[in-house]
Short mmCIF file of C-alpha atoms in Angstrom, two decimals:
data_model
loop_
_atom_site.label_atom_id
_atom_site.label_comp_id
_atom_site.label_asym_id
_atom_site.label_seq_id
_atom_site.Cartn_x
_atom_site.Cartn_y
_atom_site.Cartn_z
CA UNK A 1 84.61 77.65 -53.20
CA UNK A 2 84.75 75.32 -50.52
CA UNK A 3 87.20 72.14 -50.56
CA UNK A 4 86.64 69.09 -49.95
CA UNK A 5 89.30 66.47 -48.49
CA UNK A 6 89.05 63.29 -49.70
CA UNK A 7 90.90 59.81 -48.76
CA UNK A 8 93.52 58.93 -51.30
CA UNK A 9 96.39 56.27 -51.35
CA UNK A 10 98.44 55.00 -54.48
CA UNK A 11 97.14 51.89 -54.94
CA UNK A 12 98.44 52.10 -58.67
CA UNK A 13 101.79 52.19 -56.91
CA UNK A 14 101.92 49.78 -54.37
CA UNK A 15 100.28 47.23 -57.26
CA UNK A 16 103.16 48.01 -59.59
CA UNK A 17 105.78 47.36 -56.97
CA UNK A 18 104.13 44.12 -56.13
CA UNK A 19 103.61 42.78 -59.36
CA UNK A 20 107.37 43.64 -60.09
CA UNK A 21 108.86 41.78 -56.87
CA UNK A 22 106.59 39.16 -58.33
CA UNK A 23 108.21 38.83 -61.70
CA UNK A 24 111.48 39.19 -60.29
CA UNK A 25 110.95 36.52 -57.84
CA UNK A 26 110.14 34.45 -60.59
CA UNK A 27 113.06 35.30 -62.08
CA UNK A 28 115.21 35.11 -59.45
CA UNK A 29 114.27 31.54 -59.12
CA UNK A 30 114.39 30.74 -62.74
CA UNK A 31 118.37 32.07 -62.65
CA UNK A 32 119.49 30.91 -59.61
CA UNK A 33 117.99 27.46 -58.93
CA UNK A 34 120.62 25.81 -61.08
CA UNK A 35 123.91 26.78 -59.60
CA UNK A 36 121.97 26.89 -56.23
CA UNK A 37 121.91 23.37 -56.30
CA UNK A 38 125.41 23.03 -57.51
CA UNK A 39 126.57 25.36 -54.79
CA UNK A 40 124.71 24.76 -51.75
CA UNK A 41 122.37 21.63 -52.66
CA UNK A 42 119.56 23.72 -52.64
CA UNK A 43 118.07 24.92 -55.54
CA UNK A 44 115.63 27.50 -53.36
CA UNK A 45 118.54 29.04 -51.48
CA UNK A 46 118.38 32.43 -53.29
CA UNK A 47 114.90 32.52 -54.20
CA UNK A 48 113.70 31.40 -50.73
CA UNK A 49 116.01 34.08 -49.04
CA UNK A 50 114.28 37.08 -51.83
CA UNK A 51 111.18 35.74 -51.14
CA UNK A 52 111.04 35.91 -47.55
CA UNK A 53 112.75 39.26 -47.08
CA UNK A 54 110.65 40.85 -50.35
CA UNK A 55 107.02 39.97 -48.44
CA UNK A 56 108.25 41.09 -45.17
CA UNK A 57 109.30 44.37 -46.69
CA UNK A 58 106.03 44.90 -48.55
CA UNK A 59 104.83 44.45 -45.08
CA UNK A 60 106.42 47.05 -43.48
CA UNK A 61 106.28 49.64 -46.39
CA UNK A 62 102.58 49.49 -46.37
CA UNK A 63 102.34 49.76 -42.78
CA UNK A 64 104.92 52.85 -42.28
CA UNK A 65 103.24 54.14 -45.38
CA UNK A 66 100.27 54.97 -42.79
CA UNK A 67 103.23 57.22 -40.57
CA UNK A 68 103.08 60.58 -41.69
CA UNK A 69 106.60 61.51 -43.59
CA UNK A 70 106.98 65.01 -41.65
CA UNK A 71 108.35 62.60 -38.94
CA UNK A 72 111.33 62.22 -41.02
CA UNK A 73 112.23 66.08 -40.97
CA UNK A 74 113.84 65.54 -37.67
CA UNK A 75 115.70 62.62 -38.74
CA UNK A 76 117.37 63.49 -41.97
CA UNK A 77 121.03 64.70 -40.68
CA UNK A 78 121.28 61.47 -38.45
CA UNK A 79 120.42 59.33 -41.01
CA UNK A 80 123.37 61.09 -43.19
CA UNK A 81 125.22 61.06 -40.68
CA UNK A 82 124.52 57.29 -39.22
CA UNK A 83 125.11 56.48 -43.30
CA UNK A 84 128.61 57.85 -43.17
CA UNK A 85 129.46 56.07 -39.93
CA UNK A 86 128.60 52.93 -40.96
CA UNK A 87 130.14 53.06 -44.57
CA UNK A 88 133.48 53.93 -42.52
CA UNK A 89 133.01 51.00 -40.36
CA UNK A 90 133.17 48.67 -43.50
CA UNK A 91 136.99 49.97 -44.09
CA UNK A 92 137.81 50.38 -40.25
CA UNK A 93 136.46 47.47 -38.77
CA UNK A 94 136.63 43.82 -38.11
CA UNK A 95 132.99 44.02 -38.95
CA UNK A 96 133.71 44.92 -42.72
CA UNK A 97 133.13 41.85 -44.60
CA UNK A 98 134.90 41.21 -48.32
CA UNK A 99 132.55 39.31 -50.84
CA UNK A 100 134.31 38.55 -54.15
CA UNK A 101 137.03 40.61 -53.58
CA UNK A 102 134.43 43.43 -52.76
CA UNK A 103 134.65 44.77 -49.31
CA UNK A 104 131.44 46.56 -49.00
CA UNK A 105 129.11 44.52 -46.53
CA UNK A 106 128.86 45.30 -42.67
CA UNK A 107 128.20 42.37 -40.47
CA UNK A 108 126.32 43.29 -36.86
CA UNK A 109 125.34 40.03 -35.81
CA UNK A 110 123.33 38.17 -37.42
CA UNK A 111 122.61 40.92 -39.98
CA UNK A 112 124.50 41.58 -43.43
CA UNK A 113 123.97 44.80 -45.10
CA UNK A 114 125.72 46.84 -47.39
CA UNK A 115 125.44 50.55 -45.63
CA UNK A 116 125.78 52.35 -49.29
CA UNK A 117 122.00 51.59 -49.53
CA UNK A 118 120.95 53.28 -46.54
CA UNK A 119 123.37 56.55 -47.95
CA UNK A 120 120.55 56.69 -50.78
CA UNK A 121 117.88 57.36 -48.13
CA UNK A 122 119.80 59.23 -46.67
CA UNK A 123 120.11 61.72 -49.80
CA UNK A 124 116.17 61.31 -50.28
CA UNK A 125 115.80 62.45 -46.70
CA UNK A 126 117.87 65.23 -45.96
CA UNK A 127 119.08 66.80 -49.02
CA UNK A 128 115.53 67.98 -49.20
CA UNK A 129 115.30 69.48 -45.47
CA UNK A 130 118.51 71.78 -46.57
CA UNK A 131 116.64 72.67 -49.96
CA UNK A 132 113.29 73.71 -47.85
CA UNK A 133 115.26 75.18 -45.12
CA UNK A 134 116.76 77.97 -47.46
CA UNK A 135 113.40 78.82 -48.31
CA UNK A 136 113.43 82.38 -50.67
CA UNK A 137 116.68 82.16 -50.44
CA UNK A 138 117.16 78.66 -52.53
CA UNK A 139 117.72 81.31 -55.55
CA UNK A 140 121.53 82.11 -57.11
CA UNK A 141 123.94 79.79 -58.21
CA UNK A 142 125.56 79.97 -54.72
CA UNK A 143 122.06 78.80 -53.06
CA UNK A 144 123.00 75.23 -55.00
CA UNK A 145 126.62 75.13 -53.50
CA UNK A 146 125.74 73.79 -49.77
CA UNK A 147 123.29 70.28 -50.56
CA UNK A 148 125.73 69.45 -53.57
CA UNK A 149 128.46 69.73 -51.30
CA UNK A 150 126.66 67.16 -48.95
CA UNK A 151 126.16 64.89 -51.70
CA UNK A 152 129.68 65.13 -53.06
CA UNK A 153 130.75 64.21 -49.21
CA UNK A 154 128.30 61.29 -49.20
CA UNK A 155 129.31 60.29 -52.67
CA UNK A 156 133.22 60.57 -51.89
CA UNK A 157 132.82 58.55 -48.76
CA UNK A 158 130.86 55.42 -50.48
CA UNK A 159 133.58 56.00 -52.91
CA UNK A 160 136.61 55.58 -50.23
CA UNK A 161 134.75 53.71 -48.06
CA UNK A 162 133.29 50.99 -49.81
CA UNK A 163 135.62 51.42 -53.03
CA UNK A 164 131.66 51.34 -54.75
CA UNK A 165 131.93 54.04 -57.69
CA UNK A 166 128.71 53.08 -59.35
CA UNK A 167 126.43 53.80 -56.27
CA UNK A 168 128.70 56.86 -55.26
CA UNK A 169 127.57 58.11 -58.72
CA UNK A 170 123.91 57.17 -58.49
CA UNK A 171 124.29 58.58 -54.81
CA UNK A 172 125.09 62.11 -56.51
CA UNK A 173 123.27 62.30 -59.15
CA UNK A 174 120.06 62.05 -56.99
CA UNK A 175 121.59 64.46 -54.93
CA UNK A 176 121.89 66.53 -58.53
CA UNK A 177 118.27 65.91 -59.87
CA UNK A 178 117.22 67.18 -56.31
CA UNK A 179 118.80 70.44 -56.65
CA UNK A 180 117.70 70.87 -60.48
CA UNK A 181 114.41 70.11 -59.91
CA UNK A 182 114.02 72.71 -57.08
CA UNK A 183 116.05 75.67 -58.15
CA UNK A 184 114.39 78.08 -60.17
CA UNK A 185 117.56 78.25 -63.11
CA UNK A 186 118.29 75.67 -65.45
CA UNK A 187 120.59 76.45 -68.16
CA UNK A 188 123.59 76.48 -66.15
CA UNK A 189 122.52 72.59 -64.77
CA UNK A 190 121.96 71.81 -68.50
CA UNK A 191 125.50 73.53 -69.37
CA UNK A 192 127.16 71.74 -66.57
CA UNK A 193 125.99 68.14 -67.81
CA UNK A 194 126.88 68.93 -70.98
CA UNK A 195 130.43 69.62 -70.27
CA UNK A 196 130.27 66.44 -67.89
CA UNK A 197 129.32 64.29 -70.91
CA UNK A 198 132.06 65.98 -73.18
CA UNK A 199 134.70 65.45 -70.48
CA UNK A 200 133.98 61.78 -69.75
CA UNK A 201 133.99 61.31 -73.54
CA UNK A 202 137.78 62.94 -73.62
CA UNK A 203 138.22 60.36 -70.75
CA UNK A 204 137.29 57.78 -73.03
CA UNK A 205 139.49 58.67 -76.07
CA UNK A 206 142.28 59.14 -73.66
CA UNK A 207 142.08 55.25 -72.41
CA UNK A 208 141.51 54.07 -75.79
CA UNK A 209 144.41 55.67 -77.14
CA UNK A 210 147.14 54.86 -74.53
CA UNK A 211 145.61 51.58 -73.95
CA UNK A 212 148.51 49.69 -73.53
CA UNK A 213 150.13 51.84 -70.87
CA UNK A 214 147.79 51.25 -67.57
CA UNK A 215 146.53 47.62 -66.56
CA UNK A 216 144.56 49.79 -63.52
CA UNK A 217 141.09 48.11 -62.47
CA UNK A 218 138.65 50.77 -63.73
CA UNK A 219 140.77 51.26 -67.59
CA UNK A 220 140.42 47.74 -67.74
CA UNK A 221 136.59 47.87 -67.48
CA UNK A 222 136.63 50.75 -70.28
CA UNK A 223 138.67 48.71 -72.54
CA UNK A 224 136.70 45.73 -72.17
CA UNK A 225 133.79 47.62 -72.99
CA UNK A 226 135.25 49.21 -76.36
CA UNK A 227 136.12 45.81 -77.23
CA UNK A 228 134.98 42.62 -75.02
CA UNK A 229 136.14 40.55 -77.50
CA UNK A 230 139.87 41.42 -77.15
CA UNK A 231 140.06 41.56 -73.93
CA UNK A 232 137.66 38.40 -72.96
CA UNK A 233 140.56 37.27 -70.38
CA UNK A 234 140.47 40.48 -68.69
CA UNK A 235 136.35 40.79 -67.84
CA UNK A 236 135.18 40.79 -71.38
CA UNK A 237 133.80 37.25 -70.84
CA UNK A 238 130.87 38.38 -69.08
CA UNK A 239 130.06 40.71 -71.08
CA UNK A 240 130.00 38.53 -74.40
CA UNK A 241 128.12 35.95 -72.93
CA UNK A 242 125.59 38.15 -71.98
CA UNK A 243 125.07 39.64 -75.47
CA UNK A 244 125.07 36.29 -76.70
CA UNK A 245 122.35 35.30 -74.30
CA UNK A 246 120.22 38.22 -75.51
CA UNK A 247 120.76 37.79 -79.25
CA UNK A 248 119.64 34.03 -78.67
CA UNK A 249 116.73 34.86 -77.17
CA UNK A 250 115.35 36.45 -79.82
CA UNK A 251 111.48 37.92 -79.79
CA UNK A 252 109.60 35.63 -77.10
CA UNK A 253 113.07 33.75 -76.12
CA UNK A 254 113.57 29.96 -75.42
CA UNK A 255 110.91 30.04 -72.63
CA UNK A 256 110.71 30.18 -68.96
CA UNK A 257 113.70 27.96 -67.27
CA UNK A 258 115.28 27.04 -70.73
CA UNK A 259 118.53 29.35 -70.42
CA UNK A 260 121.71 28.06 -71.27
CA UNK A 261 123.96 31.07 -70.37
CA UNK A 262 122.77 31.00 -66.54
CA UNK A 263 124.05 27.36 -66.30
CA UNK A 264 127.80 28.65 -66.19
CA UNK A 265 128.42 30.82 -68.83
CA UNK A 266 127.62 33.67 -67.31
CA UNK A 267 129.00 34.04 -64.08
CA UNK A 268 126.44 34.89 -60.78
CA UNK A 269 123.65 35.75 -63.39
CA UNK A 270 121.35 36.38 -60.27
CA UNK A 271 122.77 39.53 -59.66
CA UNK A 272 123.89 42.41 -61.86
CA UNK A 273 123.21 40.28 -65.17
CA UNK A 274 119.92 38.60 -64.72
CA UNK A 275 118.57 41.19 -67.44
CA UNK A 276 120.69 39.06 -69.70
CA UNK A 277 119.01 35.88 -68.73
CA UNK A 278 115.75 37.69 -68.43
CA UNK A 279 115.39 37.92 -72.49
CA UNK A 280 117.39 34.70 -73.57
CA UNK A 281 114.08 33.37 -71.82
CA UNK A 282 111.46 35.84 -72.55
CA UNK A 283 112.81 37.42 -75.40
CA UNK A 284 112.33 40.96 -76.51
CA UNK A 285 108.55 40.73 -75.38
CA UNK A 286 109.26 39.98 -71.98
CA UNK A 287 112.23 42.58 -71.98
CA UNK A 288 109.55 44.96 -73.16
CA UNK A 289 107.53 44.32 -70.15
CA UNK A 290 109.62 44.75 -67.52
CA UNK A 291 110.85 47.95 -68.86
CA UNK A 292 107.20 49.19 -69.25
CA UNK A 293 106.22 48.20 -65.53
CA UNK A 294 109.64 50.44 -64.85
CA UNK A 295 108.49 53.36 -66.56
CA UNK A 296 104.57 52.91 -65.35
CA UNK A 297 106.22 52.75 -61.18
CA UNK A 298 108.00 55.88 -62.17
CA UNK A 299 105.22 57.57 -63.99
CA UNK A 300 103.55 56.82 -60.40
CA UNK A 301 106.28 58.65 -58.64
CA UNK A 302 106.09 61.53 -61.04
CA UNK A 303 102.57 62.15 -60.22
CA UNK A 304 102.93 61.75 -56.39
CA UNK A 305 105.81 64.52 -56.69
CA UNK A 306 103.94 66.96 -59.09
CA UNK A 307 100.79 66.57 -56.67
CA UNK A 308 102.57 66.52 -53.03
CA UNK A 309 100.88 69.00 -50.43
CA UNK A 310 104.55 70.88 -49.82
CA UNK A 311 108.16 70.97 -51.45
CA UNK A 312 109.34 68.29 -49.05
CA UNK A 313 107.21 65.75 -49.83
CA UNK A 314 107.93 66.18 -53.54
CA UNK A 315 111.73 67.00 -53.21
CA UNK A 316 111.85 63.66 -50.92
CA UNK A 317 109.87 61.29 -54.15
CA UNK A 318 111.88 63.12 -56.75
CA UNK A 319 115.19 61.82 -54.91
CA UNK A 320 113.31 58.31 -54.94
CA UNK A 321 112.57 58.54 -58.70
CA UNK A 322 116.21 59.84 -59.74
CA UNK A 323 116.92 56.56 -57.50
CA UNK A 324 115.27 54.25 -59.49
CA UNK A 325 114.80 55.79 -63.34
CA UNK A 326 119.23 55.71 -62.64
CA UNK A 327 119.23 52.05 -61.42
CA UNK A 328 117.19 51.09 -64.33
CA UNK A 329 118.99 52.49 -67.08
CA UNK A 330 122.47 51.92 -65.93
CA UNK A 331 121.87 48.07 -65.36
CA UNK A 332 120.33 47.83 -68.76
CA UNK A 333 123.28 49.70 -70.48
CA UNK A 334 125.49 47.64 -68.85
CA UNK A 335 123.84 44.23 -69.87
CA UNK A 336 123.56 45.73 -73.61
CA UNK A 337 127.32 46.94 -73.32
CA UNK A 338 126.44 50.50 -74.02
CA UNK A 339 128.32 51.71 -70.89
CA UNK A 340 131.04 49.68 -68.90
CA UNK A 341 130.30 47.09 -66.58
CA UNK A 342 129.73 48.82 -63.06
CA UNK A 343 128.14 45.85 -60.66
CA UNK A 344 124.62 48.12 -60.27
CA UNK A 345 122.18 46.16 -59.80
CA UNK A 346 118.24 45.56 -61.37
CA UNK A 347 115.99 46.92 -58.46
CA UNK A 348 112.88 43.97 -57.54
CA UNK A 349 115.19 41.41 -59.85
CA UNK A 350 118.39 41.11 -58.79
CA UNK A 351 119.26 39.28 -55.28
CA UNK A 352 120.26 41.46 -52.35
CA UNK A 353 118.44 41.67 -49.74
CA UNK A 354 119.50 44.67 -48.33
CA UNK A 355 118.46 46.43 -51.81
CA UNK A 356 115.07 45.18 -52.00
CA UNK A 357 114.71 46.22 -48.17
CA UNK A 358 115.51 49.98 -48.84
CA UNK A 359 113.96 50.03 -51.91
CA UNK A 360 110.81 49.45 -50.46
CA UNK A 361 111.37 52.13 -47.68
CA UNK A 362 111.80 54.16 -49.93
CA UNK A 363 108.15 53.37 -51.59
CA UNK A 364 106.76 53.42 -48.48
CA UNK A 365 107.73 57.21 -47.97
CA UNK A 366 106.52 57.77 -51.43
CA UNK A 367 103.26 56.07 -50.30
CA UNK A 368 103.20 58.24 -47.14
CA UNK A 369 103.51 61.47 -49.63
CA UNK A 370 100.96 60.16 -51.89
CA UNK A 371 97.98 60.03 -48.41
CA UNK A 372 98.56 63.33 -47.97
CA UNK A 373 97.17 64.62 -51.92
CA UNK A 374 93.94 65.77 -51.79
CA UNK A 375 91.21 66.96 -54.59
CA UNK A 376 88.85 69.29 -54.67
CA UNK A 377 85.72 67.62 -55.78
CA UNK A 378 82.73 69.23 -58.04
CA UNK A 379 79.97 71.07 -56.05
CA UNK A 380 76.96 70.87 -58.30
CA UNK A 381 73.36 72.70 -58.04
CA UNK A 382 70.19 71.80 -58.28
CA UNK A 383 70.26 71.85 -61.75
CA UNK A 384 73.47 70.11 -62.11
CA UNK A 385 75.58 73.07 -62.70
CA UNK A 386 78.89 73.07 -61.62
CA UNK A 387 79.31 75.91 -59.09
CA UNK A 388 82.59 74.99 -57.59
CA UNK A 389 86.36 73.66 -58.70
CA UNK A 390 87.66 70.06 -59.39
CA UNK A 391 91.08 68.97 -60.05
CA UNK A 392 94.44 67.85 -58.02
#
């Protein structure tokens, strides 16, 4: 049977990522432009600075989508490595720079990046070249031991680093869908999260019972989230205002640019919150949408994995989609109150350049994967009779 190579690229992909910078741009804009013009006098300021850094990054992702991603095999450990460096900079420099009380940002320059961002490639990259490296041997329990480790040291250092917990957990828990996606066991991975859950959960009940005895940073957050209301001076402000923008938005919202909540209520509703703002506007509906065009980019990424031409490839866009799907569903838990606040962010919605800039690298690699699937098209007789294969 002889096979035939054919051209493919993800256009289904690249279409969903624009049309979601898109609607977040919109969004963005729609948020922002009030306090904007309080602020700075300008009521583009964010949505100008999104814009221009979103279209320029599309850009570039389509055109290093063309590079082929086996380039990248020589470059994983310096980018984990060059991740590292620069997340320790933040602490041990002059160069770290504190916004809101956050010191996480690294200023070279002219340029203002957080370098926790470019830790997530550089889990997508090179967790992935240990995984293939092992080969046969990428078996037994121990076989998992050596990439965890590396994502537990890249996770720890965002963690003391940057003092950034909720990407030092997304950060690892790529690093953990990696791992279970390649090795051939699963029921101790499945055994292992389930004693995770059950030992956060005793976490939980511990705070909540003794929760008079700490006034520590992170308790605080799980108090307010057991009960914003009680604790509204201590962060649970936020949080109720959010709600009550979503509950007042009910099934198609108030309409486009009609919020209340972003005009003070809640507090920088561009960033982390802007889900909340997104369905006091668009209601439920337009909730619904977003979260479909989510789960259609990942359903993208899932078939790019399942079809890439080696285990790299498909190791590298599973990292990507652990990425995302986690962004996604944290953000949203955190807007409904289901988990406690943790400053993640809304990928394509929420301003940060720096996020939207690595978050399209990231496609672009994904893009680079997808050139490289080929099908083996029908060969067909005289008669019409199939005499060869078809299929991915």
């Amino acid at each position: 049977m002889k096979k035939i190579r054919t051209d493919y690229y993800d256009y289904s992909l690249l279409a969903a990522i624009i049309i979601l910078v898109g609607f977040g741009l919109v969004m963005l804009y729609s948020t922002s432009a009030y306090m904007a013009e309080i602020r700075l006098g300008d009521d583009m300021y964010y949505f100008r600075k999104q814009a221009l850094i979103s279209i320029v990054s599309i850009g570039a992702a389509v055109a290093i989508s063309m590079i082929d991603y086996h380039h990248l095999w020589k470059l994983g450990g310096i980018i984990y490595i060059t991740s590292i460096v620069l997340m320790a900079m933040v602490r041990f420099t002059p160069m770290g720079k504190k916004i809101n009380g956050a010191r996480r940002w690294l200023k070279l320059g002219p340029v203002q990046f957080q370098p926790s961002e470019i830790a997530k490639i550089a889990i997508v990259v090179f967790i992935p070249i240990m995984i293939v490296k092992m080969g046969r041997m990428y078996r037994g329990w121990k076989a998992a031991i050596p990439p965890l480790f590396m994502g537990l040291v890249s996770a720890a250092a965002t963690y003391f680093f940057t003092q950034n917990l909720s990407t030092a957990v997304i950060i690892f828990m790529m690093c953990c869908v990696i791992v279970f996606v390649a090795h051939p066991k699963t029921w101790g991975f499945l055994a292992a999260l389930v004693l995770g859950i059950g030992a956060v959960a005793l976490l939980v009940f511990l705070i909540a019972k003794n929760a008079g005895s700490s006034d520590a940073f992170r308790v605080m957050r799980v108090l307010v989230w057991l009960d914003p209301e009680k604790y509204s001076d201590k962060g649970g402000y936020q949080v109720l205002q959010g709600l009550y923008a979503i509950g007042s938005g009910g099934l198609f919202g108030k309409g486009l640019g009609n919020s209340a909540q972003k005009l003070g209520p809640v507090p920088e509703a561009q960033n982390d919150m802007i889900f909340s703002i997104v369905c006091e506007e668009l209601g439920v509906f337009g909730a619904a949408v977003i979260i479909l065009l989510f789960i259609y980019l990942l359903y993208r990424l899932f078939f790019i994995a399942q079809n890439a031409p080696d285990l790299y490839g498909s190791l590298m866009v599973t990292g990507i989609f652990a990425h995302i799907a986690s962004q996604v569903v944290l953000n949203i838990a955190v807007v409904l109150n289901l988990i406690p606040t943790t400053g993640i962010t809304l990928p394509f919605f929420s301003y940060g350049g720096t996020s939207v800039l690595l978050l399209l690298m990231e496609i672009s690699i994904a893009l680079s994967v997808s050139r490289r699937i080929y099908f083996r098209q029908e060969e067909r007789d005289l008669w019409g009779d199939v005499i060869g294969e078809s299929g991915v």
